[in-house]
Amino acid sequence: MTNIAIIGTGSISTAHIEAYLAMHETCKIVALADIYPKKAESIVRKYNLEARVVANYQELLNDSTIDAVSICSPPYTHAPIAIDFIKAGKHVLVEKPMASSLKECDEMIKASIESQKLLSVVAQNRFLTPIMRLKHVLDQNLIGKVAHAQVDSFWWRGHSYYDLWWRGTWEKEGGGCTLNHAVHHIDMLQWMLGLPTDIFAATTNALHDNAEVEDLSVAVLRYGNGSLAQVTSSVVHHGEEQQLIFQGEKARISVPWKVAAQVSKENGFPQEKNNVDLENRIQKVFNQYPELRFEGHTGQVNNFLKAINDGEQLLIDGTEGRKTLELITAIYKSANLGVNVKLPLLTDDPFYTREGMLANVKHFYEKQGSIENFSDDTITVGGNYE
Ligand SMILES: NC(=O)c1ccc[n+]([C@@H]2O[C@H](COP(=O)([O-])OP(=O)(O)OC[C@H]3O[C@@H](n4cnc5c(N)ncnc54)[C@H](O)[C@@H]3O)[C@@H](O)[C@H]2O)c1
């Protein structure tokens, strides 16, 4: 039995709690921490948990009954809390974004190696059947060289979204929609296509004048083989039509799922009829990949518990989480300095540290007013890509 503590009991914590409860044969939630302990107490009541509640997570560090923790607190707390628990001998599953800087990521990874404790970063969308199938098709190399990837990380959030005390600030949220919303799609992109060599980006804040951070960004990524990707990160898109499209030499594939394979006439124009044989072959490979038994956070928690108990490989460990943060940091560097950014970002780069980021990023607006808690903290977590 793996004993779990939940740190931060706001909106996303229920996804973790429900995932652990679905795995009740192998784990038990034994403690919750929140700086507003009343929130943790109401979670205990809601889920009928037998768990202790504390206001300061540090009270749990020396609790030898705890084996692992889920960190569901705001971004600026992720690195210090994760490092404290790893050093105290607990496995850590930390919500996205992994941390507020690459330096913090490196310190988390170092602590995990030294303590030999697992570190996993939430990217629950990888654990969705259509996403796994898309990745499977890409891995079979059926579409040929990928020339272009289009990533539409389209979300919509009303003005009041950024009124919550920690949101909309560089210091506490760590960034805007590129970091906190598009992180999901940027993670999938880097998982499927690897890291680019160059990035050029622009950010703006079009509709949220209560936030320091961007609510819209557009980035162009260049890969070593000459391919390009474009990533749009947004919380101003009504309808939240999120998609990833890969245009290969022989076919295009995407989530939501669609396959098309055009063929050339003698003069280079497309034939009227597509390559139906190839389309069918790709469709078959897509369908062959089995439906996942556990999806989203439940899928990731299942992977985390199996890694702890059976030595299963973590799909998203610290190194994977860091890659996504490196890409996002490069987008911020490019947009704020107006330069083409080459990867990797080195340790002497001003954007490597949290302090360097804070000194170099533009405040679109100053945050005025902030509320402690919304009365309704239920949330949605994006597309299902069906
Ligand atoms: N994976 C996803 O799809 C997804 C969705 C939403 C949020 N998130 C991430 O989850 C994290 C939390 O977001 P949320 O929307 O649940 O925010 P929230 O504000 O609703 O919840 C955060 C909770 O952490 C508590 N907290 C703050 N500082 C703390 C500390 N030092 N120790 C213990 N508790 C502390 C707050 O009181 C609050 O109850 C963020 O990193 C966010 O980016 C992930």
Short mmCIF file of N, CA and C in Angstrom, two decimals, residues 83 86 98 104-114 119 317-320 322:
data_model
loop_
_atom_site.label_atom_id
_atom_site.label_comp_id
_atom_site.label_asym_id
_atom_site.label_seq_id
_atom_site.Cartn_x
_atom_site.Cartn_y
_atom_site.Cartn_z
N ILE A 83 11.39 19.61 -3.86
CA ILE A 83 12.75 19.31 -3.35
C ILE A 83 12.68 18.92 -1.88
N ILE A 86 11.31 15.32 -1.77
CA ILE A 86 12.26 14.32 -2.32
C ILE A 86 13.39 14.10 -1.31
N MET A 98 6.34 22.34 -14.43
CA MET A 98 7.27 21.67 -13.51
C MET A 98 7.84 22.64 -12.48
N GLU A 104 15.56 25.68 -11.47
CA GLU A 104 14.76 24.92 -10.50
C GLU A 104 14.54 23.49 -10.99
N CYS A 105 14.28 23.33 -12.29
CA CYS A 105 14.11 21.97 -12.84
C CYS A 105 15.36 21.14 -12.56
N ASP A 106 16.53 21.74 -12.82
CA ASP A 106 17.79 21.01 -12.63
C ASP A 106 17.98 20.63 -11.16
N GLU A 107 17.58 21.52 -10.26
CA GLU A 107 17.72 21.21 -8.83
C GLU A 107 16.77 20.08 -8.42
N MET A 108 15.57 20.06 -9.02
CA MET A 108 14.62 18.98 -8.72
C MET A 108 15.15 17.64 -9.23
N ILE A 109 15.68 17.66 -10.45
CA ILE A 109 16.20 16.41 -11.04
C ILE A 109 17.39 15.91 -10.22
N LYS A 110 18.25 16.85 -9.81
CA LYS A 110 19.44 16.48 -9.01
C LYS A 110 18.99 15.85 -7.69
N ALA A 111 18.02 16.47 -7.04
CA ALA A 111 17.54 15.92 -5.76
C ALA A 111 16.98 14.52 -5.95
N SER A 112 16.25 14.33 -7.04
CA SER A 112 15.63 13.03 -7.31
C SER A 112 16.70 11.95 -7.54
N ILE A 113 17.75 12.32 -8.27
CA ILE A 113 18.84 11.35 -8.52
C ILE A 113 19.55 11.02 -7.20
N GLU A 114 19.86 12.06 -6.44
CA GLU A 114 20.62 11.85 -5.19
C GLU A 114 19.82 11.04 -4.17
N LEU A 119 10.51 11.32 -9.59
CA LEU A 119 9.96 12.64 -9.85
C LEU A 119 9.20 12.55 -11.16
N ASP A 317 9.14 11.91 -16.72
CA ASP A 317 10.00 12.12 -15.55
C ASP A 317 10.50 13.57 -15.56
N GLY A 318 11.41 13.89 -14.67
CA GLY A 318 11.89 15.26 -14.57
C GLY A 318 12.54 15.75 -15.86
N THR A 319 13.28 14.87 -16.51
CA THR A 319 13.98 15.27 -17.73
C THR A 319 12.98 15.62 -18.83
N GLU A 320 11.91 14.83 -18.93
CA GLU A 320 10.86 15.12 -19.92
C GLU A 320 10.16 16.44 -19.59
N ARG A 322 11.36 18.92 -18.00
CA ARG A 322 12.30 20.03 -18.23
C ARG A 322 12.33 20.44 -19.69
#
